[in-house]
């Protein structure tokens, strides 16, 4: 059996169990039984149950991330169009999280602060290098100025992921819209960006 296949079996088993009961009630033995493999095999791939849970979450959002990575490396797309792609990827990932929350069996797990923190951390980690490269592209195109591309990329993603996730700092739809407008204005001023290029932030 190939390693990738066995790892996916573990994740599939965990996903099924999470759909049936609270994540806290699931044991490694339960996962092994559901996957039809030995308990020792699980520890070969994952140090703990929490690592399996994190991998399940990561796999759920990887499609949106991979799509954004592919589009963001396309040569004939402008920097601001690529920024919009990143923004849409954040929205799509956040929507996926909310869809899972609608399942009552998923509710307890997905509403925990720890799970949402992992979700945000995953998005920032994977999108930061992409957005940093996009900012550099914008500088080369002459459409923006920025002295700290990597740091600005991280700040932008922290704001977007936290507000779009809307769990760590809950706000109404109107409050989120107003914050994104203010954020757009701040970026336009500090990075010398034409306001119309950030119109996509006005959701």
Tab-separated table of N, CA and C in Angstrom, residues 26-196:
chain	number	residue	atom	x	y	z
A	26	UNK	N	-13.538	11.435	19.735
A	26	UNK	CA	-12.878	10.500	18.823
A	26	UNK	C	-11.503	10.123	19.359
A	27	UNK	N	-11.207	8.839	19.378
A	27	UNK	CA	-9.891	8.366	19.822
A	27	UNK	C	-9.092	7.875	18.620
A	28	UNK	N	-7.794	7.716	18.817
A	28	UNK	CA	-6.941	7.195	17.747
A	28	UNK	C	-7.377	5.776	17.390
A	29	UNK	N	-7.812	5.026	18.393
A	29	UNK	CA	-8.299	3.659	18.151
A	29	UNK	C	-9.530	3.678	17.248
A	30	UNK	N	-10.400	4.663	17.459
A	30	UNK	CA	-11.593	4.805	16.608
A	30	UNK	C	-11.189	5.055	15.159
A	31	UNK	N	-10.195	5.911	14.997
A	31	UNK	CA	-9.729	6.255	13.647
A	31	UNK	C	-9.132	5.035	12.964
A	32	UNK	N	-8.308	4.283	13.705
A	32	UNK	CA	-7.670	3.085	13.156
A	32	UNK	C	-8.719	2.054	12.746
A	33	UNK	N	-9.719	1.886	13.590
A	33	UNK	CA	-10.785	0.923	13.313
A	33	UNK	C	-11.565	1.333	12.065
A	34	UNK	N	-11.896	2.608	11.978
A	34	UNK	CA	-12.654	3.114	10.827
A	34	UNK	C	-11.841	2.992	9.536
A	35	UNK	N	-10.538	3.239	9.627
A	35	UNK	CA	-9.664	3.177	8.445
A	35	UNK	C	-9.272	1.751	8.086
A	36	UNK	N	-9.457	0.816	9.035
A	36	UNK	CA	-9.097	-0.573	8.787
A	36	UNK	C	-7.602	-0.812	8.789
A	37	UNK	N	-6.882	-0.031	9.600
A	37	UNK	CA	-5.428	-0.184	9.697
A	37	UNK	C	-5.025	-0.259	11.167
A	38	UNK	N	-3.777	-0.631	11.422
A	38	UNK	CA	-3.282	-0.732	12.782
A	38	UNK	C	-3.081	0.637	13.408
A	39	UNK	N	-3.249	0.700	14.723
A	39	UNK	CA	-3.083	1.962	15.443
A	39	UNK	C	-1.673	2.512	15.275
A	40	UNK	N	-0.685	1.610	15.233
A	40	UNK	CA	0.704	2.039	15.077
A	40	UNK	C	0.956	2.742	13.757
A	41	UNK	N	0.209	2.346	12.729
A	41	UNK	CA	0.377	2.972	11.413
A	41	UNK	C	-0.008	4.441	11.448
A	42	UNK	N	-0.998	4.763	12.273
A	42	UNK	CA	-1.447	6.153	12.370
A	42	UNK	C	-0.343	7.030	12.930
A	43	UNK	N	0.336	6.549	13.965
A	43	UNK	CA	1.399	7.346	14.581
A	43	UNK	C	2.611	7.504	13.663
A	44	UNK	N	2.708	6.646	12.658
A	44	UNK	CA	3.786	6.793	11.684
A	44	UNK	C	3.569	8.053	10.849
A	45	UNK	N	2.306	8.364	10.590
A	45	UNK	CA	1.967	9.519	9.764
A	45	UNK	C	1.636	10.764	10.572
A	46	UNK	N	1.035	10.571	11.735
A	46	UNK	CA	0.585	11.708	12.546
A	46	UNK	C	0.955	11.506	14.017
A	47	UNK	N	1.651	12.475	14.626
A	47	UNK	CA	2.053	12.369	16.036
A	47	UNK	C	0.874	12.301	17.000
A	48	UNK	N	-0.250	12.934	16.640
A	48	UNK	CA	-1.384	12.977	17.557
A	48	UNK	C	-2.696	13.123	16.792
A	49	UNK	N	-3.794	12.965	17.522
A	49	UNK	CA	-5.122	13.131	16.922
A	49	UNK	C	-5.311	14.560	16.417
A	50	UNK	N	-4.790	15.524	17.158
A	50	UNK	CA	-4.922	16.923	16.743
A	50	UNK	C	-4.259	17.176	15.399
A	51	UNK	N	-3.150	16.478	15.147
A	51	UNK	CA	-2.470	16.624	13.860
A	51	UNK	C	-3.336	16.071	12.727
A	52	UNK	N	-4.080	15.018	13.021
A	52	UNK	CA	-4.987	14.458	12.010
A	52	UNK	C	-6.116	15.441	11.725
A	53	UNK	N	-6.672	16.016	12.791
A	53	UNK	CA	-7.738	17.004	12.625
A	53	UNK	C	-7.261	18.184	11.791
A	54	UNK	N	-6.047	18.628	12.072
A	54	UNK	CA	-5.495	19.763	11.330
A	54	UNK	C	-5.309	19.413	9.860
A	55	UNK	N	-4.880	18.176	9.596
A	55	UNK	CA	-4.676	17.742	8.215
A	55	UNK	C	-5.999	17.645	7.462
A	56	UNK	N	-7.057	17.238	8.161
A	56	UNK	CA	-8.382	17.170	7.541
A	56	UNK	C	-8.840	18.565	7.132
A	57	UNK	N	-8.648	19.514	8.035
A	57	UNK	CA	-9.015	20.902	7.751
A	57	UNK	C	-8.195	21.435	6.581
A	58	UNK	N	-6.894	21.157	6.622
A	58	UNK	CA	-6.000	21.631	5.560
A	58	UNK	C	-6.415	21.073	4.211
A	59	UNK	N	-6.760	19.804	4.189
A	59	UNK	CA	-7.161	19.181	2.927
A	59	UNK	C	-8.438	19.813	2.372
A	60	UNK	N	-9.336	20.219	3.273
A	60	UNK	CA	-10.600	20.828	2.859
A	60	UNK	C	-10.385	22.129	2.095
A	61	UNK	N	-9.350	22.873	2.484
A	61	UNK	CA	-9.132	24.187	1.874
A	61	UNK	C	-8.042	24.174	0.803
A	62	UNK	N	-7.361	23.043	0.646
A	62	UNK	CA	-6.217	23.002	-0.267
A	62	UNK	C	-6.612	23.265	-1.714
A	63	UNK	N	-7.836	22.882	-2.091
A	63	UNK	CA	-8.262	23.090	-3.474
A	63	UNK	C	-8.309	24.573	-3.821
A	64	UNK	N	-8.883	25.370	-2.920
A	64	UNK	CA	-8.952	26.817	-3.157
A	64	UNK	C	-7.559	27.423	-3.187
A	65	UNK	N	-6.696	26.932	-2.301
A	65	UNK	CA	-5.336	27.458	-2.232
A	65	UNK	C	-4.552	27.103	-3.492
A	66	UNK	N	-4.658	25.847	-3.931
A	66	UNK	CA	-3.926	25.414	-5.119
A	66	UNK	C	-4.395	26.168	-6.359
A	67	UNK	N	-5.692	26.413	-6.429
A	67	UNK	CA	-6.237	27.167	-7.564
A	67	UNK	C	-5.678	28.582	-7.581
A	68	UNK	N	-5.610	29.198	-6.407
A	68	UNK	CA	-5.088	30.565	-6.334
A	68	UNK	C	-3.603	30.592	-6.657
A	69	UNK	N	-2.872	29.566	-6.230
A	69	UNK	CA	-1.439	29.489	-6.532
A	69	UNK	C	-1.213	29.420	-8.036
A	70	UNK	N	-2.006	28.573	-8.688
A	70	UNK	CA	-1.861	28.396	-10.136
A	70	UNK	C	-2.147	29.692	-10.886
A	71	UNK	N	-3.243	30.344	-10.534
A	71	UNK	CA	-3.611	31.588	-11.207
A	71	UNK	C	-2.637	32.713	-10.888
A	72	UNK	N	-2.144	32.731	-9.641
A	72	UNK	CA	-1.261	33.813	-9.217
A	72	UNK	C	0.120	33.736	-9.853
A	73	UNK	N	0.452	32.605	-10.448
A	73	UNK	CA	1.750	32.477	-11.116
A	73	UNK	C	1.624	32.621	-12.635
A	74	UNK	N	0.407	32.904	-13.101
A	74	UNK	CA	0.195	33.101	-14.533
A	74	UNK	C	0.783	34.443	-14.967
A	75	UNK	N	1.577	34.410	-16.010
A	75	UNK	CA	2.340	35.600	-16.410
A	75	UNK	C	1.476	36.738	-16.946
A	76	UNK	N	0.395	36.428	-17.627
A	76	UNK	CA	-0.372	37.484	-18.305
A	76	UNK	C	-1.517	38.051	-17.465
A	77	UNK	N	-1.475	37.883	-16.153
A	77	UNK	CA	-2.490	38.451	-15.265
A	77	UNK	C	-1.861	39.567	-14.441
A	78	UNK	N	-2.543	40.699	-14.349
A	78	UNK	CA	-1.996	41.842	-13.616
A	78	UNK	C	-1.927	41.556	-12.120
A	79	UNK	N	-1.112	42.335	-11.428
A	79	UNK	CA	-0.930	42.158	-9.986
A	79	UNK	C	-2.249	42.325	-9.235
A	80	UNK	N	-3.050	43.298	-9.615
A	80	UNK	CA	-4.296	43.544	-8.886
A	80	UNK	C	-5.344	42.472	-9.149
A	81	UNK	N	-5.331	41.905	-10.345
A	81	UNK	CA	-6.234	40.786	-10.625
A	81	UNK	C	-5.831	39.587	-9.775
A	82	UNK	N	-4.535	39.398	-9.612
A	82	UNK	CA	-4.051	38.298	-8.775
A	82	UNK	C	-4.408	38.536	-7.306
A	83	UNK	N	-4.350	39.794	-6.878
A	83	UNK	CA	-4.759	40.115	-5.505
A	83	UNK	C	-6.227	39.761	-5.296
A	84	UNK	N	-7.030	40.031	-6.309
A	84	UNK	CA	-8.454	39.688	-6.218
A	84	UNK	C	-8.634	38.176	-6.111
A	85	UNK	N	-7.805	37.430	-6.828
A	85	UNK	CA	-7.861	35.967	-6.768
A	85	UNK	C	-7.565	35.483	-5.349
A	86	UNK	N	-6.565	36.093	-4.716
A	86	UNK	CA	-6.222	35.738	-3.339
A	86	UNK	C	-7.392	36.064	-2.413
A	87	UNK	N	-7.978	37.225	-2.617
A	87	UNK	CA	-9.120	37.648	-1.800
A	87	UNK	C	-10.281	36.661	-1.948
A	88	UNK	N	-10.563	36.254	-3.183
A	88	UNK	CA	-11.648	35.301	-3.425
A	88	UNK	C	-11.330	33.943	-2.805
A	89	UNK	N	-10.053	33.564	-2.802
A	89	UNK	CA	-9.655	32.289	-2.190
A	89	UNK	C	-9.927	32.307	-0.695
A	90	UNK	N	-9.677	33.442	-0.053
A	90	UNK	CA	-9.959	33.588	1.382
A	90	UNK	C	-11.456	33.462	1.646
A	91	UNK	N	-12.259	34.087	0.782
A	91	UNK	CA	-13.713	34.015	0.936
A	91	UNK	C	-14.196	32.578	0.748
A	92	UNK	N	-13.656	31.907	-0.272
A	92	UNK	CA	-14.079	30.534	-0.565
A	92	UNK	C	-13.731	29.595	0.587
A	93	UNK	N	-12.526	29.745	1.131
A	93	UNK	CA	-12.111	28.897	2.249
A	93	UNK	C	-12.971	29.163	3.477
A	94	UNK	N	-13.260	30.432	3.727
A	94	UNK	CA	-14.100	30.801	4.862
A	94	UNK	C	-15.515	30.249	4.694
A	95	UNK	N	-16.031	30.287	3.479
A	95	UNK	CA	-17.367	29.764	3.202
A	95	UNK	C	-17.417	28.258	3.422
A	96	UNK	N	-16.333	27.577	3.074
A	96	UNK	CA	-16.261	26.131	3.286
A	96	UNK	C	-16.312	25.806	4.771
A	97	UNK	N	-15.618	26.588	5.562
A	97	UNK	CA	-15.638	26.404	7.013
A	97	UNK	C	-17.057	26.583	7.546
A	98	UNK	N	-17.740	27.608	7.056
A	98	UNK	CA	-19.104	27.883	7.523
A	98	UNK	C	-20.075	26.793	7.083
A	99	UNK	N	-19.849	26.224	5.891
A	99	UNK	CA	-20.711	25.132	5.429
A	99	UNK	C	-20.586	23.924	6.352
A	100	UNK	N	-19.366	23.668	6.793
A	100	UNK	CA	-19.147	22.547	7.696
A	100	UNK	C	-19.784	22.821	9.053
A	101	UNK	N	-19.805	24.081	9.450
A	101	UNK	CA	-20.410	24.446	10.730
A	101	UNK	C	-21.915	24.207	10.736
A	102	UNK	N	-22.520	24.225	9.570
A	102	UNK	CA	-23.967	24.048	9.489
A	102	UNK	C	-24.400	22.632	9.862
A	103	UNK	N	-23.458	21.685	9.789
A	103	UNK	CA	-23.756	20.312	10.203
A	103	UNK	C	-23.692	20.263	11.727
A	104	UNK	N	-24.749	19.849	12.343
A	104	UNK	CA	-24.797	19.856	13.809
A	104	UNK	C	-23.704	19.007	14.422
A	105	UNK	N	-23.343	17.902	13.758
A	105	UNK	CA	-22.304	17.042	14.304
A	105	UNK	C	-20.937	17.693	14.211
A	106	UNK	N	-20.802	18.675	13.303
A	106	UNK	CA	-19.524	19.370	13.127
A	106	UNK	C	-19.438	20.608	14.005
A	107	UNK	N	-20.587	21.056	14.485
A	107	UNK	CA	-20.690	22.352	15.138
A	107	UNK	C	-19.693	22.549	16.273
A	108	UNK	N	-19.648	21.602	17.213
A	108	UNK	CA	-18.805	21.775	18.388
A	108	UNK	C	-17.336	21.894	18.007
A	109	UNK	N	-16.898	21.064	17.086
A	109	UNK	CA	-15.499	21.084	16.676
A	109	UNK	C	-15.135	22.384	15.978
A	110	UNK	N	-15.934	22.743	14.972
A	110	UNK	CA	-15.560	23.853	14.118
A	110	UNK	C	-15.739	25.214	14.777
A	111	UNK	N	-16.501	25.278	15.839
A	111	UNK	CA	-16.690	26.557	16.509
A	111	UNK	C	-15.642	26.808	17.578
A	112	UNK	N	-14.782	25.841	17.817
A	112	UNK	CA	-13.747	26.050	18.826
A	112	UNK	C	-12.741	27.068	18.313
A	113	UNK	N	-12.253	27.897	19.221
A	113	UNK	CA	-11.283	28.934	18.845
A	113	UNK	C	-10.025	28.313	18.263
A	114	UNK	N	-9.623	27.156	18.793
A	114	UNK	CA	-8.401	26.506	18.321
A	114	UNK	C	-8.516	26.129	16.852
A	115	UNK	N	-9.654	25.595	16.465
A	115	UNK	CA	-9.856	25.195	15.077
A	115	UNK	C	-9.808	26.396	14.143
A	116	UNK	N	-10.426	27.482	14.552
A	116	UNK	CA	-10.415	28.687	13.725
A	116	UNK	C	-9.017	29.293	13.647
A	117	UNK	N	-8.255	29.200	14.729
A	117	UNK	CA	-6.877	29.695	14.713
A	117	UNK	C	-6.033	28.885	13.740
A	118	UNK	N	-6.247	27.573	13.717
A	118	UNK	CA	-5.512	26.710	12.789
A	118	UNK	C	-5.887	27.033	11.347
A	119	UNK	N	-7.162	27.294	11.130
A	119	UNK	CA	-7.653	27.661	9.800
A	119	UNK	C	-6.960	28.928	9.304
A	120	UNK	N	-6.921	29.949	10.160
A	120	UNK	CA	-6.300	31.222	9.808
A	120	UNK	C	-4.801	31.050	9.581
A	121	UNK	N	-4.164	30.291	10.473
A	121	UNK	CA	-2.722	30.055	10.354
A	121	UNK	C	-2.391	29.350	9.042
A	122	UNK	N	-3.218	28.385	8.650
A	122	UNK	CA	-3.005	27.645	7.413
A	122	UNK	C	-3.086	28.567	6.197
A	123	UNK	N	-4.098	29.414	6.163
A	123	UNK	CA	-4.258	30.327	5.032
A	123	UNK	C	-3.105	31.313	4.935
A	124	UNK	N	-2.720	31.887	6.067
A	124	UNK	CA	-1.633	32.870	6.062
A	124	UNK	C	-0.330	32.222	5.607
A	125	UNK	N	-0.039	31.049	6.139
A	125	UNK	CA	1.201	30.342	5.799
A	125	UNK	C	1.287	30.053	4.304
A	126	UNK	N	0.176	29.631	3.712
A	126	UNK	CA	0.188	29.234	2.307
A	126	UNK	C	0.045	30.393	1.330
A	127	UNK	N	-0.631	31.449	1.752
A	127	UNK	CA	-0.866	32.566	0.834
A	127	UNK	C	0.160	33.687	0.945
A	128	UNK	N	0.872	33.756	2.059
A	128	UNK	CA	1.834	34.844	2.262
A	128	UNK	C	2.898	34.909	1.160
A	129	UNK	N	3.585	33.804	0.828
A	129	UNK	CA	4.602	33.908	-0.231
A	129	UNK	C	4.014	34.274	-1.585
A	130	UNK	N	2.786	33.833	-1.846
A	130	UNK	CA	2.133	34.162	-3.114
A	130	UNK	C	1.827	35.650	-3.180
A	131	UNK	N	1.218	36.172	-2.118
A	131	UNK	CA	0.861	37.593	-2.103
A	131	UNK	C	2.102	38.470	-2.117
A	132	UNK	N	3.157	38.022	-1.456
A	132	UNK	CA	4.412	38.772	-1.461
A	132	UNK	C	4.952	38.912	-2.885
A	133	UNK	N	4.906	37.821	-3.646
A	133	UNK	CA	5.361	37.856	-5.043
A	133	UNK	C	4.464	38.760	-5.891
A	134	UNK	N	3.174	38.764	-5.587
A	134	UNK	CA	2.240	39.618	-6.327
A	134	UNK	C	2.547	41.091	-6.070
A	135	UNK	N	2.856	41.420	-4.823
A	135	UNK	CA	3.223	42.801	-4.486
A	135	UNK	C	4.484	43.208	-5.239
A	136	UNK	N	5.453	42.298	-5.311
A	136	UNK	CA	6.683	42.573	-6.067
A	136	UNK	C	6.362	42.795	-7.542
A	137	UNK	N	5.436	42.013	-8.078
A	137	UNK	CA	5.018	42.196	-9.468
A	137	UNK	C	4.405	43.577	-9.658
A	138	UNK	N	3.566	43.993	-8.709
A	138	UNK	CA	2.950	45.315	-8.786
A	138	UNK	C	3.984	46.418	-8.784
A	139	UNK	N	5.048	46.227	-8.011
A	139	UNK	CA	6.130	47.210	-7.977
A	139	UNK	C	6.829	47.276	-9.327
A	140	UNK	N	7.051	46.107	-9.932
A	140	UNK	CA	7.696	46.059	-11.242
A	140	UNK	C	6.812	46.699	-12.310
A	141	UNK	N	5.505	46.545	-12.157
A	141	UNK	CA	4.564	47.142	-13.112
A	141	UNK	C	4.417	48.646	-12.892
A	142	UNK	N	4.881	49.112	-11.734
A	142	UNK	CA	4.769	50.529	-11.414
A	142	UNK	C	3.397	50.934	-10.912
A	143	UNK	N	2.601	49.940	-10.476
A	143	UNK	CA	1.238	50.233	-10.036
A	143	UNK	C	1.112	50.397	-8.525
A	144	UNK	N	2.206	50.166	-7.796
A	144	UNK	CA	2.196	50.374	-6.350
A	144	UNK	C	3.624	50.515	-5.844
A	145	UNK	N	3.755	51.033	-4.632
A	145	UNK	CA	5.061	51.123	-3.982
A	145	UNK	C	4.985	50.403	-2.644
A	146	UNK	N	6.072	49.748	-2.268
A	146	UNK	CA	6.075	48.998	-1.008
A	146	UNK	C	7.516	48.697	-0.594
A	147	UNK	N	7.875	49.082	0.615
A	147	UNK	CA	9.228	48.831	1.117
A	147	UNK	C	9.362	47.463	1.777
A	148	UNK	N	8.253	46.914	2.239
A	148	UNK	CA	8.304	45.642	2.964
A	148	UNK	C	7.250	44.667	2.421
A	149	UNK	N	7.493	44.087	1.245
A	149	UNK	CA	6.502	43.217	0.600
A	149	UNK	C	6.050	42.032	1.459
A	150	UNK	N	6.986	41.327	2.065
A	150	UNK	CA	6.627	40.150	2.860
A	150	UNK	C	5.814	40.531	4.090
A	151	UNK	N	6.250	41.581	4.758
A	151	UNK	CA	5.559	42.011	5.972
A	151	UNK	C	4.158	42.546	5.664
A	152	UNK	N	4.057	43.316	4.581
A	152	UNK	CA	2.750	43.844	4.175
A	152	UNK	C	1.818	42.703	3.770
A	153	UNK	N	2.365	41.703	3.076
A	153	UNK	CA	1.561	40.544	2.679
A	153	UNK	C	0.971	39.856	3.907
A	154	UNK	N	1.784	39.714	4.943
A	154	UNK	CA	1.304	39.058	6.165
A	154	UNK	C	0.229	39.894	6.860
A	155	UNK	N	0.451	41.204	6.941
A	155	UNK	CA	-0.533	42.092	7.576
A	155	UNK	C	-1.873	42.028	6.833
A	156	UNK	N	-1.812	42.092	5.508
A	156	UNK	CA	-3.031	42.036	4.689
A	156	UNK	C	-3.789	40.740	4.950
A	157	UNK	N	-3.058	39.624	4.974
A	157	UNK	CA	-3.705	38.325	5.160
A	157	UNK	C	-4.276	38.155	6.563
A	158	UNK	N	-3.599	38.696	7.551
A	158	UNK	CA	-4.120	38.624	8.923
A	158	UNK	C	-5.471	39.327	8.998
A	159	UNK	N	-5.531	40.524	8.422
A	159	UNK	CA	-6.785	41.291	8.453
A	159	UNK	C	-7.890	40.573	7.678
A	160	UNK	N	-7.571	40.114	6.474
A	160	UNK	CA	-8.585	39.461	5.647
A	160	UNK	C	-9.091	38.166	6.272
A	161	UNK	N	-8.168	37.316	6.719
A	161	UNK	CA	-8.589	36.014	7.245
A	161	UNK	C	-9.363	36.144	8.548
A	162	UNK	N	-8.919	37.024	9.429
A	162	UNK	CA	-9.614	37.191	10.713
A	162	UNK	C	-11.017	37.753	10.502
A	163	UNK	N	-11.138	38.762	9.646
A	163	UNK	CA	-12.450	39.387	9.453
A	163	UNK	C	-13.393	38.497	8.634
A	164	UNK	N	-12.874	37.811	7.629
A	164	UNK	CA	-13.735	36.957	6.821
A	164	UNK	C	-14.137	35.700	7.580
A	165	UNK	N	-13.245	35.205	8.435
A	165	UNK	CA	-13.593	34.061	9.282
A	165	UNK	C	-14.682	34.465	10.269
A	166	UNK	N	-14.559	35.683	10.782
A	166	UNK	CA	-15.577	36.296	11.647
A	166	UNK	C	-15.895	35.465	12.894
A	167	UNK	N	-14.885	34.831	13.441
A	167	UNK	CA	-15.076	34.043	14.667
A	167	UNK	C	-14.286	34.625	15.830
A	168	UNK	N	-13.029	34.938	15.598
A	168	UNK	CA	-12.179	35.468	16.664
A	168	UNK	C	-12.583	36.885	17.046
A	169	UNK	N	-13.085	37.629	16.050
A	169	UNK	CA	-13.541	38.998	16.300
A	169	UNK	C	-14.861	39.212	15.563
A	170	UNK	N	-15.963	38.690	16.109
A	170	UNK	CA	-17.261	38.728	15.422
A	170	UNK	C	-17.720	40.148	15.088
A	171	UNK	N	-18.304	40.291	13.916
A	171	UNK	CA	-18.827	41.590	13.479
A	171	UNK	C	-19.995	41.351	12.538
A	172	UNK	N	-20.828	42.366	12.376
A	172	UNK	CA	-21.954	42.258	11.448
A	172	UNK	C	-21.435	42.393	10.017
A	173	UNK	N	-22.261	42.017	9.055
A	173	UNK	CA	-21.874	42.129	7.648
A	173	UNK	C	-21.538	43.573	7.296
A	174	UNK	N	-22.317	44.506	7.830
A	174	UNK	CA	-22.069	45.925	7.560
A	174	UNK	C	-20.737	46.379	8.154
A	175	UNK	N	-20.432	45.915	9.356
A	175	UNK	CA	-19.166	46.283	9.995
A	175	UNK	C	-17.976	45.737	9.216
A	176	UNK	N	-18.108	44.519	8.704
A	176	UNK	CA	-17.032	43.932	7.905
A	176	UNK	C	-16.840	44.723	6.617
A	177	UNK	N	-17.932	45.089	5.969
A	177	UNK	CA	-17.856	45.887	4.741
A	177	UNK	C	-17.169	47.224	4.998
A	178	UNK	N	-17.532	47.876	6.095
A	178	UNK	CA	-16.924	49.167	6.431
A	178	UNK	C	-15.437	49.016	6.726
A	179	UNK	N	-15.077	47.935	7.421
A	179	UNK	CA	-13.663	47.709	7.724
A	179	UNK	C	-12.867	47.482	6.443
A	180	UNK	N	-13.420	46.701	5.520
A	180	UNK	CA	-12.721	46.445	4.261
A	180	UNK	C	-12.601	47.714	3.422
A	181	UNK	N	-13.596	48.578	3.486
A	181	UNK	CA	-13.499	49.866	2.787
A	181	UNK	C	-12.374	50.706	3.384
A	182	UNK	N	-12.320	50.739	4.713
A	182	UNK	CA	-11.264	51.494	5.390
A	182	UNK	C	-9.900	50.893	5.089
A	183	UNK	N	-9.851	49.569	5.038
A	183	UNK	CA	-8.603	48.866	4.739
A	183	UNK	C	-8.154	49.173	3.316
A	184	UNK	N	-9.107	49.195	2.394
A	184	UNK	CA	-8.817	49.537	1.004
A	184	UNK	C	-8.266	50.956	0.908
A	185	UNK	N	-8.887	51.879	1.623
A	185	UNK	CA	-8.439	53.278	1.626
A	185	UNK	C	-7.023	53.381	2.187
A	186	UNK	N	-6.749	52.650	3.258
A	186	UNK	CA	-5.433	52.687	3.883
A	186	UNK	C	-4.358	52.148	2.942
A	187	UNK	N	-4.664	51.051	2.256
A	187	UNK	CA	-3.713	50.485	1.301
A	187	UNK	C	-3.453	51.454	0.150
A	188	UNK	N	-4.526	52.041	-0.363
A	188	UNK	CA	-4.394	52.972	-1.489
A	188	UNK	C	-3.491	54.141	-1.125
A	189	UNK	N	-3.652	54.675	0.083
A	189	UNK	CA	-2.851	55.814	0.521
A	189	UNK	C	-1.398	55.429	0.780
A	190	UNK	N	-1.189	54.342	1.514
A	190	UNK	CA	0.169	53.985	1.936
A	190	UNK	C	1.014	53.376	0.824
A	191	UNK	N	0.353	52.725	-0.155
A	191	UNK	CA	1.098	52.056	-1.220
A	191	UNK	C	0.926	52.744	-2.569
A	192	UNK	N	0.319	53.939	-2.548
A	192	UNK	CA	0.122	54.724	-3.766
A	192	UNK	C	-0.591	53.918	-4.853
A	193	UNK	N	-1.704	53.320	-4.455
A	193	UNK	CA	-2.504	52.503	-5.369
A	193	UNK	C	-3.740	53.287	-5.799
A	194	UNK	N	-4.048	53.234	-7.074
A	194	UNK	CA	-5.275	53.868	-7.560
A	194	UNK	C	-6.466	53.152	-6.922
A	195	UNK	N	-7.372	53.885	-6.273
A	195	UNK	CA	-8.493	53.278	-5.540
A	195	UNK	C	-9.290	52.256	-6.345
A	196	UNK	N	-9.475	52.513	-7.637
A	196	UNK	CA	-10.274	51.592	-8.446
A	196	UNK	C	-9.638	50.199	-8.557
